[in-house]
Coordinates of N, CA and C and ligand atoms in Angstrom, one line a residue:
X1 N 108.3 122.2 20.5 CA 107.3 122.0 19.5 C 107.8 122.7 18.2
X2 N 108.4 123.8 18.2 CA 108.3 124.7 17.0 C 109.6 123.9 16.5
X3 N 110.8 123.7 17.5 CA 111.6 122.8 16.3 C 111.4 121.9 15.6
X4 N 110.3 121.1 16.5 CA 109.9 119.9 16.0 C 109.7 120.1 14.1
X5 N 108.5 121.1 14.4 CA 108.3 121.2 13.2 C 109.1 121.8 12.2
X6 N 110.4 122.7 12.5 CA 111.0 123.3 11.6 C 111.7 122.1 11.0
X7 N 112.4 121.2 11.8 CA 112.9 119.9 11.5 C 112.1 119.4 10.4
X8 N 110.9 119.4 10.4 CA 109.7 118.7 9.8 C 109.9 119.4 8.6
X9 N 109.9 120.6 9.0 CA 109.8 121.0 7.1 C 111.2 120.6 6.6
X10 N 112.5 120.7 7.0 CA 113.4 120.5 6.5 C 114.0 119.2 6.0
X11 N 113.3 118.4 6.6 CA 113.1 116.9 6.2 C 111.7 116.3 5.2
X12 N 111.2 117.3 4.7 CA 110.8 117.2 3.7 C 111.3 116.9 1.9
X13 N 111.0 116.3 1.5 CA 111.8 116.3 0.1 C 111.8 117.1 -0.9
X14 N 112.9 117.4 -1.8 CA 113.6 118.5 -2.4 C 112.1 119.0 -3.2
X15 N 111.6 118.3 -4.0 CA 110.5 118.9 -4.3 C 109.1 119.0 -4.0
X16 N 108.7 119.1 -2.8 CA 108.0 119.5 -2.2 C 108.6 121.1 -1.6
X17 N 110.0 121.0 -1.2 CA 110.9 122.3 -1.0 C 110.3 123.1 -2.7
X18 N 110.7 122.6 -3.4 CA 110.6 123.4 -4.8 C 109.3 123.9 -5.3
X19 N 108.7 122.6 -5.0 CA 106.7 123.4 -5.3 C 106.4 124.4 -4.4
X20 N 106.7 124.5 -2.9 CA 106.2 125.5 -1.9 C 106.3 126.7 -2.8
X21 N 107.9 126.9 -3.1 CA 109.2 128.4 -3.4 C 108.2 128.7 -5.0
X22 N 107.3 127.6 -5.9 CA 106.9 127.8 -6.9 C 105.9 128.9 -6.5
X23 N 105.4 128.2 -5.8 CA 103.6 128.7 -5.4 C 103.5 129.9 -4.7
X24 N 104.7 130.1 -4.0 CA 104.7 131.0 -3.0 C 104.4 132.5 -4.2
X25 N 105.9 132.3 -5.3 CA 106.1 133.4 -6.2 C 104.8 133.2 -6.8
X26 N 104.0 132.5 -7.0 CA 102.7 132.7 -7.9 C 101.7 133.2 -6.7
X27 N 101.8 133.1 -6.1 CA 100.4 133.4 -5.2 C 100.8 135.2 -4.6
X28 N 102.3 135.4 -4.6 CA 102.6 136.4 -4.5 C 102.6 137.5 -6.1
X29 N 102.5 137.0 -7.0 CA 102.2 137.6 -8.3 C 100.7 137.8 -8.0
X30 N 99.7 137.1 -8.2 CA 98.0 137.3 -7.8 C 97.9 137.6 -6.8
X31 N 98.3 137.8 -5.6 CA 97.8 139.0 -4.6 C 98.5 140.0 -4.8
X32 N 99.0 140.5 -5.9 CA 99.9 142.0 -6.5 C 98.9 142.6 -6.7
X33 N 98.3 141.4 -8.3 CA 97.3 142.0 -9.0 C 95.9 141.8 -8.0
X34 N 95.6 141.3 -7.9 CA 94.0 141.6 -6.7 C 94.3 143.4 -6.0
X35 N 95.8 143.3 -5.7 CA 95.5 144.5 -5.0 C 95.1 145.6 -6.1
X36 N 96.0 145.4 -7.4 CA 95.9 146.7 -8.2 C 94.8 146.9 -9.1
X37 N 93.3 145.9 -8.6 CA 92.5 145.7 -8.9 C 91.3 146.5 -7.8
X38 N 92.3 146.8 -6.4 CA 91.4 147.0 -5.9 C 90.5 146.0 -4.9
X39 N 90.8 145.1 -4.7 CA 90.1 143.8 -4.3 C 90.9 143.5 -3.0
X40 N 91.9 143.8 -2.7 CA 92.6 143.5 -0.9 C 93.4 145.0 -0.7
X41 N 92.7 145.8 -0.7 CA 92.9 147.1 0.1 C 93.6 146.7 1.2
X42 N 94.6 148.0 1.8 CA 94.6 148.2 3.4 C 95.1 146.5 3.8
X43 N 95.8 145.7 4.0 CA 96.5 144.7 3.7 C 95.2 143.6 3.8
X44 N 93.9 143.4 3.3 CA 92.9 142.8 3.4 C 93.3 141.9 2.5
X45 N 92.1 140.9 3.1 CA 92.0 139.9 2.1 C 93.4 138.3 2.2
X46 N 93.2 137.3 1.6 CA 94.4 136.0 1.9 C 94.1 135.5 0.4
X47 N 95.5 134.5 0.7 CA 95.3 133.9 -0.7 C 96.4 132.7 -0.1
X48 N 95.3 130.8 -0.8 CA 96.7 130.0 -0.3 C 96.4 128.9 -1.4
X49 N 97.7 127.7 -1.6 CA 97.7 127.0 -2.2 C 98.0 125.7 -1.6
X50 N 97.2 124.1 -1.8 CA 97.7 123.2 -1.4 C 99.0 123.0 -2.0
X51 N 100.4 122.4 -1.0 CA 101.2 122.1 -1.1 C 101.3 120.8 -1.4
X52 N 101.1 120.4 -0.4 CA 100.7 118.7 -0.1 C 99.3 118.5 0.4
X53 N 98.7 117.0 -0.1 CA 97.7 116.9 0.1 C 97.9 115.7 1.8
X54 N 98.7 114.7 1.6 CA 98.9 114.1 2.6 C 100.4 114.0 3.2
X55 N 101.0 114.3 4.1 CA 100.4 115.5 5.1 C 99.8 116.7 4.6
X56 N 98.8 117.4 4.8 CA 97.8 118.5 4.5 C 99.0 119.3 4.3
X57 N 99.6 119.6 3.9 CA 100.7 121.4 3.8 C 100.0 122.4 2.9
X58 N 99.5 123.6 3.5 CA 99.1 124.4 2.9 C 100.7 126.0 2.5
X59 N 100.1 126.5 1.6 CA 100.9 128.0 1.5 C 99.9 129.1 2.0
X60 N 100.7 130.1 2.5 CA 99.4 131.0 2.8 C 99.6 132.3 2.9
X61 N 98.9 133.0 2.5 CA 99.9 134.7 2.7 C 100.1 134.8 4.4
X62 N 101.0 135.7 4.7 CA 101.4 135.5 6.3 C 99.9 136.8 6.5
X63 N 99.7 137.2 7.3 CA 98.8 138.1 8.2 C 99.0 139.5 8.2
X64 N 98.6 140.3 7.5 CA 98.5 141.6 7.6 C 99.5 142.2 7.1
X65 N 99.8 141.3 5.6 CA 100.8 142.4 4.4 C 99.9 142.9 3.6
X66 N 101.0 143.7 3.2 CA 100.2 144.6 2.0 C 100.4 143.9 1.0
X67 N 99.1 143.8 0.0 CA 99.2 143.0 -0.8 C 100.1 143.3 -2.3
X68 N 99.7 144.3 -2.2 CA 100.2 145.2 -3.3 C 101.8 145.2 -3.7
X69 N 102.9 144.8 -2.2 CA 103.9 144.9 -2.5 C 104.4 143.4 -1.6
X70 N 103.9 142.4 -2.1 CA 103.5 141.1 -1.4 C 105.2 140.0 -2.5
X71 N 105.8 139.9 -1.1 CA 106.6 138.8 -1.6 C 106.6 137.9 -1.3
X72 N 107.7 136.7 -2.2 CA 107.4 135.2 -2.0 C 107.6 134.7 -0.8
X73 N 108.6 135.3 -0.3 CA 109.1 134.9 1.2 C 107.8 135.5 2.5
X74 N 106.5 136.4 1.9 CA 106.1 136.8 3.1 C 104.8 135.3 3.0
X75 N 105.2 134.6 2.4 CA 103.9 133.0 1.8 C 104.8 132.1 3.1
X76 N 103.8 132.0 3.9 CA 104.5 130.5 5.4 C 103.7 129.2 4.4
X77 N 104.2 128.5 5.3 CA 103.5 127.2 4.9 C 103.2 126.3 6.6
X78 N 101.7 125.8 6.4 CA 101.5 125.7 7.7 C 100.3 124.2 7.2
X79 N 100.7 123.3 8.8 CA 99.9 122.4 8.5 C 98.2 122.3 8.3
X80 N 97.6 120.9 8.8 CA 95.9 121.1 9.0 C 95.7 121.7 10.0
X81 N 96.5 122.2 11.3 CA 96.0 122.9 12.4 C 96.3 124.2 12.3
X82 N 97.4 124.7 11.3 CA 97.5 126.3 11.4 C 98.4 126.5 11.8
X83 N 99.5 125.6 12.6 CA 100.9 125.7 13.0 C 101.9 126.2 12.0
X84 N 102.8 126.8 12.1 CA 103.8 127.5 11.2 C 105.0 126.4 10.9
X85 N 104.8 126.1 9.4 CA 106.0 125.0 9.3 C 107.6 126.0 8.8
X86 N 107.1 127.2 8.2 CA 108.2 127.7 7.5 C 107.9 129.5 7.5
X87 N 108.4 130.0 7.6 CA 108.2 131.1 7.1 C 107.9 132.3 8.6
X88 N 108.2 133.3 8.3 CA 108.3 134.5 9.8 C 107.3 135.2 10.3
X89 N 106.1 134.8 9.4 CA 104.7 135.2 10.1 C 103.9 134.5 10.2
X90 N 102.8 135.2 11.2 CA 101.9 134.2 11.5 C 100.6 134.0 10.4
X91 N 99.8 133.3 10.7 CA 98.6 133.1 9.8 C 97.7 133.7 10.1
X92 N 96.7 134.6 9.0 CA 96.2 135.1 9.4 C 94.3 134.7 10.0
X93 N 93.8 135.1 10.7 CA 92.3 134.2 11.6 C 91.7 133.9 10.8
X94 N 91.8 134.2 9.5 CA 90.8 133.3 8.4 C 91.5 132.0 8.0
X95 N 93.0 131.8 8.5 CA 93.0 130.4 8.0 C 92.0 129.2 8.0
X96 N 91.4 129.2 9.0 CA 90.3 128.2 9.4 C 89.3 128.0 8.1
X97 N 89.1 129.1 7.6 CA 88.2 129.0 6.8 C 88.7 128.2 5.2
X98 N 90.1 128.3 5.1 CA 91.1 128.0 4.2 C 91.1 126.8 4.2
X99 N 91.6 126.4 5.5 CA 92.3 124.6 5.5 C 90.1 124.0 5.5
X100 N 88.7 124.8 5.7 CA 87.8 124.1 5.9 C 87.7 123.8 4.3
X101 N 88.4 124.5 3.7 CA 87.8 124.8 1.9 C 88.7 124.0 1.8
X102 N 89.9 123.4 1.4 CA 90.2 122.9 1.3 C 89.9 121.1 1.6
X103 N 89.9 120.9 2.9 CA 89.3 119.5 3.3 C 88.0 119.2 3.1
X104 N 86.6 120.4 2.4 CA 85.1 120.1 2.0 C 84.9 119.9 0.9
X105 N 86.4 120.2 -0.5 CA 86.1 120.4 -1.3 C 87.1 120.0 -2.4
X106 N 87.1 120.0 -3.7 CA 88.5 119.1 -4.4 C 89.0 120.1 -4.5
X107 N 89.4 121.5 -4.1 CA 89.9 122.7 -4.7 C 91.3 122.4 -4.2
X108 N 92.6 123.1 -4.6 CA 93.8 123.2 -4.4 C 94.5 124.8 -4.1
X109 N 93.2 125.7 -4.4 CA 93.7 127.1 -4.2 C 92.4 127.7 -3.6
X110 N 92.7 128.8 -2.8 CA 91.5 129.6 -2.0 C 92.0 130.7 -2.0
X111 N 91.5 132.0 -2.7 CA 91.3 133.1 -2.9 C 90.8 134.2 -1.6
X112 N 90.5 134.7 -1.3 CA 89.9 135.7 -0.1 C 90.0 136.9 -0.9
X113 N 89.3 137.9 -1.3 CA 89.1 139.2 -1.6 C 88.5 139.9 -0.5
X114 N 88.6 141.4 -0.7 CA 87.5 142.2 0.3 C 87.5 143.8 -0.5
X115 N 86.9 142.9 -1.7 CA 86.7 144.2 -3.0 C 85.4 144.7 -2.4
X116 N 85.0 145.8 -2.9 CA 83.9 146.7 -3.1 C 82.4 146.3 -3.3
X117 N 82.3 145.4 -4.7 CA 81.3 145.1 -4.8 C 80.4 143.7 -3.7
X118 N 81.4 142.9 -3.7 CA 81.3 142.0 -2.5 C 80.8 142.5 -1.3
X119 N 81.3 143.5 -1.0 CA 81.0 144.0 0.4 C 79.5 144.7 0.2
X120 N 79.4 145.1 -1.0 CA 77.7 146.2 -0.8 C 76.9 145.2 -1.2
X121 N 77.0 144.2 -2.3 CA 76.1 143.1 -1.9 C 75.9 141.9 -1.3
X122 N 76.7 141.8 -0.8 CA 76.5 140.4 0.8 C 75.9 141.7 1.5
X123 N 76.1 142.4 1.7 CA 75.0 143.3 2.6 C 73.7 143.6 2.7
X124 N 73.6 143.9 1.2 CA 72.5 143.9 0.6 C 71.3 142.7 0.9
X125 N 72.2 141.5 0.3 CA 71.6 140.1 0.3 C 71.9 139.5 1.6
X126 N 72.3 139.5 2.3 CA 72.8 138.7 3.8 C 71.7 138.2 4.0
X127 N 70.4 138.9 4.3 CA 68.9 138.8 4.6 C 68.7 137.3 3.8
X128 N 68.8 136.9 2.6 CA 68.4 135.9 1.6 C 69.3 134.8 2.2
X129 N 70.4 134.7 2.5 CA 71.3 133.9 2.6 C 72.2 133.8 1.4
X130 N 71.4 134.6 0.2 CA 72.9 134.2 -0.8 C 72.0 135.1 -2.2
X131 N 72.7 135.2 -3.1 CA 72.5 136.0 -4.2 C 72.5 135.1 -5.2
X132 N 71.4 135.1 -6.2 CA 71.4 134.6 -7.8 C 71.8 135.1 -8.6
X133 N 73.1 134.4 -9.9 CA 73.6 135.5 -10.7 C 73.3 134.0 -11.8
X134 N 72.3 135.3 -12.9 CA 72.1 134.5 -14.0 C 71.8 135.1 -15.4
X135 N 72.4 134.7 -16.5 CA 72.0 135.4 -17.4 C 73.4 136.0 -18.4
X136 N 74.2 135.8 -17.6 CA 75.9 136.7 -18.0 C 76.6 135.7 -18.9
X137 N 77.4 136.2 -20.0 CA 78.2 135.4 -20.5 C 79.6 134.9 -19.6
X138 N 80.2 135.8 -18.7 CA 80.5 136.0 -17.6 C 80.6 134.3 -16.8
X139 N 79.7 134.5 -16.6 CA 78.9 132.8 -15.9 C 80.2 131.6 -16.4
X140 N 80.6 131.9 -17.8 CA 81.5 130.7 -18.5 C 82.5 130.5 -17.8
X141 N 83.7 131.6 -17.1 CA 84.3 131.6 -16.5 C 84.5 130.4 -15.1
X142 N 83.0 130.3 -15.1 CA 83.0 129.5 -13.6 C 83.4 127.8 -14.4
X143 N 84.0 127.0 -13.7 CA 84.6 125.3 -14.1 C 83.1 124.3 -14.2
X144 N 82.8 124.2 -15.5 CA 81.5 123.7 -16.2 C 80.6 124.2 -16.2
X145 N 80.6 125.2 -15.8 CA 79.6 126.3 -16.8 C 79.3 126.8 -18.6
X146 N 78.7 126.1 -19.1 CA 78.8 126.0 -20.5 C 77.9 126.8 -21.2
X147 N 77.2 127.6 -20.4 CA 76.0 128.4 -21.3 C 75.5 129.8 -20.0
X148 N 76.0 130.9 -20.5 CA 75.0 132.3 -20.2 C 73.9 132.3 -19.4
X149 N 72.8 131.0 -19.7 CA 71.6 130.7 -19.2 C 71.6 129.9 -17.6
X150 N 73.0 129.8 -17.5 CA 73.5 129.4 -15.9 C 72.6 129.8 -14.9
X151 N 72.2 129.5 -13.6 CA 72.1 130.5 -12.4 C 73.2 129.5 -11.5
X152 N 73.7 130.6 -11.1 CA 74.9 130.6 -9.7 C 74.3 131.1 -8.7
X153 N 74.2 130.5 -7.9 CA 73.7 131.0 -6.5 C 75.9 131.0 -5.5
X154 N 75.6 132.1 -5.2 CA 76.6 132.7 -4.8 C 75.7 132.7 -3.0
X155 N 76.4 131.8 -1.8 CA 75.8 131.6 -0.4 C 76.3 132.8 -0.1
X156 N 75.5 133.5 1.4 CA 76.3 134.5 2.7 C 76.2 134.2 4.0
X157 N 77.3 134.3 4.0 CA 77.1 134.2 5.9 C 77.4 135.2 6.2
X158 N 76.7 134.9 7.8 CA 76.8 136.5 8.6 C 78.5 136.5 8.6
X159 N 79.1 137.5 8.8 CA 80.1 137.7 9.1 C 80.3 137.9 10.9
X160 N 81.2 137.2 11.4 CA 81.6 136.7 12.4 C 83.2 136.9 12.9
X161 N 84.0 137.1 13.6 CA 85.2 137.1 14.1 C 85.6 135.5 14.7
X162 N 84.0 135.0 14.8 CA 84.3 133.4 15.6 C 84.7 132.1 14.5
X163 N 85.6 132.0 13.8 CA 86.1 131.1 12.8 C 85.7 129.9 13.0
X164 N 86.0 129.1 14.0 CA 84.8 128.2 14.2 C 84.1 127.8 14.0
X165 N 82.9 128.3 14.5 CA 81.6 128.7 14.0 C 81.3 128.7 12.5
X166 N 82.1 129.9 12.3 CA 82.2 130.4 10.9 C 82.3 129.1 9.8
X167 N 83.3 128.2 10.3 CA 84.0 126.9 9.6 C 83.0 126.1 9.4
X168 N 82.0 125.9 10.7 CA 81.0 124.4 11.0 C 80.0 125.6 9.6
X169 N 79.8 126.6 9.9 CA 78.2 126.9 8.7 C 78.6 126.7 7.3
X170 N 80.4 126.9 6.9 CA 80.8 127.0 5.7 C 80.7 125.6 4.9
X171 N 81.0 124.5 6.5 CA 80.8 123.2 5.6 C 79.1 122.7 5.6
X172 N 78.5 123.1 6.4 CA 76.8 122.9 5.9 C 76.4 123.9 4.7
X173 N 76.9 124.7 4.2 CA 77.0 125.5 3.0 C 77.4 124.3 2.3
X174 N 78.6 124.4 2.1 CA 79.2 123.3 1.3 C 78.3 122.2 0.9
X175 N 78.4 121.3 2.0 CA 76.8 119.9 1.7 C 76.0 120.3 0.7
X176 N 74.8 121.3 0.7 CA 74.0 121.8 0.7 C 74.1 122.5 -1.0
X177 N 75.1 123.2 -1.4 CA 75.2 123.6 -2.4 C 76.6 123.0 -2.7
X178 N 77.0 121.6 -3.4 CA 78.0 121.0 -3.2 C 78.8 121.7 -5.1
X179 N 77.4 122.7 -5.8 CA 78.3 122.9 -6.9 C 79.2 124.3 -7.2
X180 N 78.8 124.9 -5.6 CA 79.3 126.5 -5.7 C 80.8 126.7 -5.7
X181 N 81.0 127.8 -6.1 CA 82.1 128.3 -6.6 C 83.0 129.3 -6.0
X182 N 81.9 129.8 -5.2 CA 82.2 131.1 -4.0 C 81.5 131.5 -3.4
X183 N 81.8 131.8 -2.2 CA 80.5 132.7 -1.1 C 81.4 133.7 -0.6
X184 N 79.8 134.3 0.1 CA 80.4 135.8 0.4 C 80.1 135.5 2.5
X185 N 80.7 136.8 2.6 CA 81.1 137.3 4.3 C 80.1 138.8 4.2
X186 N 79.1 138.2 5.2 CA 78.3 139.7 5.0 C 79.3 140.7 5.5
X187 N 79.4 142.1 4.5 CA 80.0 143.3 4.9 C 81.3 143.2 4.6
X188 N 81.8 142.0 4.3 CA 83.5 141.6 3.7 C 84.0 141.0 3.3
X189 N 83.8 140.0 2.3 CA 84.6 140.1 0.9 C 84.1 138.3 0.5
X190 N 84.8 137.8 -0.5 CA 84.4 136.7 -1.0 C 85.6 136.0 -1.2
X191 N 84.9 135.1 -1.0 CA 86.0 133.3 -1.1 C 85.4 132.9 -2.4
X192 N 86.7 132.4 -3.3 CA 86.7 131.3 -4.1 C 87.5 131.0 -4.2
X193 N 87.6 129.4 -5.4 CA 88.2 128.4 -5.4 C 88.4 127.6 -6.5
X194 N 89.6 126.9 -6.7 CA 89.9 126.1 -8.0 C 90.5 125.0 -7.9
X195 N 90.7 123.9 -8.9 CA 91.0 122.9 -8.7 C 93.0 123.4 -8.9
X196 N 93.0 124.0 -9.0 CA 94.9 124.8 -9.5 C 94.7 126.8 -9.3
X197 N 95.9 126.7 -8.9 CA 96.2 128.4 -8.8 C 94.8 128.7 -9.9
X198 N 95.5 128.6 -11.3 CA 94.6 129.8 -12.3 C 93.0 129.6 -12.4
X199 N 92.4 128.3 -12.1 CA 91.5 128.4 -11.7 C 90.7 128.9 -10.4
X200 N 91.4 128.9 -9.8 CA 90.7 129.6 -8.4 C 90.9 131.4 -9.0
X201 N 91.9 131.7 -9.5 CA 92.2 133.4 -10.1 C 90.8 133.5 -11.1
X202 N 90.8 132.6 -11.9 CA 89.7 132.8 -13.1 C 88.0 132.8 -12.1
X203 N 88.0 132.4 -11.3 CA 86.6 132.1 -10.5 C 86.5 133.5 -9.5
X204 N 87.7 134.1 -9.2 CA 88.1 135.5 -8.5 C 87.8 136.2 -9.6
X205 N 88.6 136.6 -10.7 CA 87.7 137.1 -11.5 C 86.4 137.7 -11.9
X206 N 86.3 136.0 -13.1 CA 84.3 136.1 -13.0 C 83.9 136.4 -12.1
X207 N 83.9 136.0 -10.7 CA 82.8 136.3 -9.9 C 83.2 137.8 -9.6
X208 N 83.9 138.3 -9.4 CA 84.2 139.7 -9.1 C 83.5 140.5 -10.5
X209 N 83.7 140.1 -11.5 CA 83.0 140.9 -12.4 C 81.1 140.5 -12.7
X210 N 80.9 139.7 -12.3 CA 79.6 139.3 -12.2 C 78.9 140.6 -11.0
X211 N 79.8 140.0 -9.9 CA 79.3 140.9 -8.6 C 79.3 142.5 -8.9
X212 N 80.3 143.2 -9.6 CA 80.0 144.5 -10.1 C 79.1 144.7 -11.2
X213 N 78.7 144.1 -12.0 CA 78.1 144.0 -12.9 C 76.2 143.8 -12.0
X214 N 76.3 143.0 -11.4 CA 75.1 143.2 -10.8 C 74.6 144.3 -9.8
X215 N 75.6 144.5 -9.2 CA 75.7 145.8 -8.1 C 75.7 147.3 -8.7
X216 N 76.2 147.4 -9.9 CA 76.1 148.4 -11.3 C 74.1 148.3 -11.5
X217 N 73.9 147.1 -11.6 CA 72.5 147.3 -12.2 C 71.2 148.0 -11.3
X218 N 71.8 147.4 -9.5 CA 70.9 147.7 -8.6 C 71.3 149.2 -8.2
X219 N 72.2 150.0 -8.5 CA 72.5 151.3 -8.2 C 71.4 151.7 -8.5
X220 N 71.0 153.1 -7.9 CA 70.1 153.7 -8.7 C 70.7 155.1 -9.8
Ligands
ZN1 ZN1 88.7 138.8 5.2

């Protein structure tokens, strides 16, 4: 099986070879800075990019590096099932949730943080099912958002080790709120998403500065 696939990748064409090795070094530049931000502590947190869309080839950080000193070679590339097409580590248990964002949604990049603010308010809010952020200039950052006067509803799910599970509520999320931009994991961290690398970073961002900015206000 595993040669099968290594064969597979190597019989791929030269640039789809060349976009992987692009993306890798970019996705390895933004989980530098996420770390030195603070946002994937302690090797927390993923970050991937579609490769190909048909066959599904995803990029993905490998499982339990540190992000902070995160290289291009430590980025696998793995199909829609999570199998290892390239690269010396395995994927980490959130992939599922990756390749689900991916296939529920037109995005090309998926983010994973497990900053600070995320974690005290998905905690906070878990109870609600999801938090309203409205009112921020902030808000512009998110892809057609054109006015301050926005409300973002930001969904939570319980937090779970069962991915699965986890997957089937993220795409009834999805349905349901087909214009959201990111959800949170009660007690650990937030997903977002973009149609290209810099938009899924810009939506990591804003919403990370939205989420301290409101978690700032509810302090006492
Ligand atoms: Zn996580």
């Amino acid at each position: 099986m595993e040669e099968y696939w290594l064969e597979f990748y190597f019989n791929l064409n030269e640039a789809l070879k060349r976009d992987f090795e692009s993306i890798s070094v970019e996705l390895s530049r933004i989980g530098a800075g996420f770390y030195s931000r603070g946002w994937a502590m302690g090797t927390s947190g993923n970050l991937s990019a579609l490769v190909s869309e048909d066959p599904l080839l995803l990029a993905i950080t490998g499982s339990g590096l540190d992000k902070g000193n995160l290289q291009y070679d430590q980025i696998i590339l793995i199909d829609r099932e999570a199998n290892v097409l390239h690269g010396k580590y395995e994927p980490s248990a959130e992939t599922a949730l990756h390749i689900t964002l991916v296939n529920e949604t037109a995005c090309r990049a998926v983010f994973h943080t497990h900053s600070l603010w995320s974690t005290v308010l998905s905690k906070i809010h878990e109870k609600n099912g999801g938090l309203w952020i409205e009112g921020f200039e902030m808000l512009k950052a998110l892809d057609g958002v054109k006015t301050h006067e926005h409300r973002e509803w930001i969904p939570i799910l319980r937090n779970s080790q069962d991915m699965g599970a986890l997957s089937q509520e993220l795409k009834e999320i999805l349905r349901d709120h087909p214009g959201t931009h990111g959800f949170m994991l009660s007690g650990h961290g937030l997903y977002a998403w973009g149609k290209s690398l810099q938009e899924a970073k810009r939506h990591v961002e804003g919403l990370e500065f939205l989420l301290e900015v409101r978690g700032r206000m509810e302090s006492p």
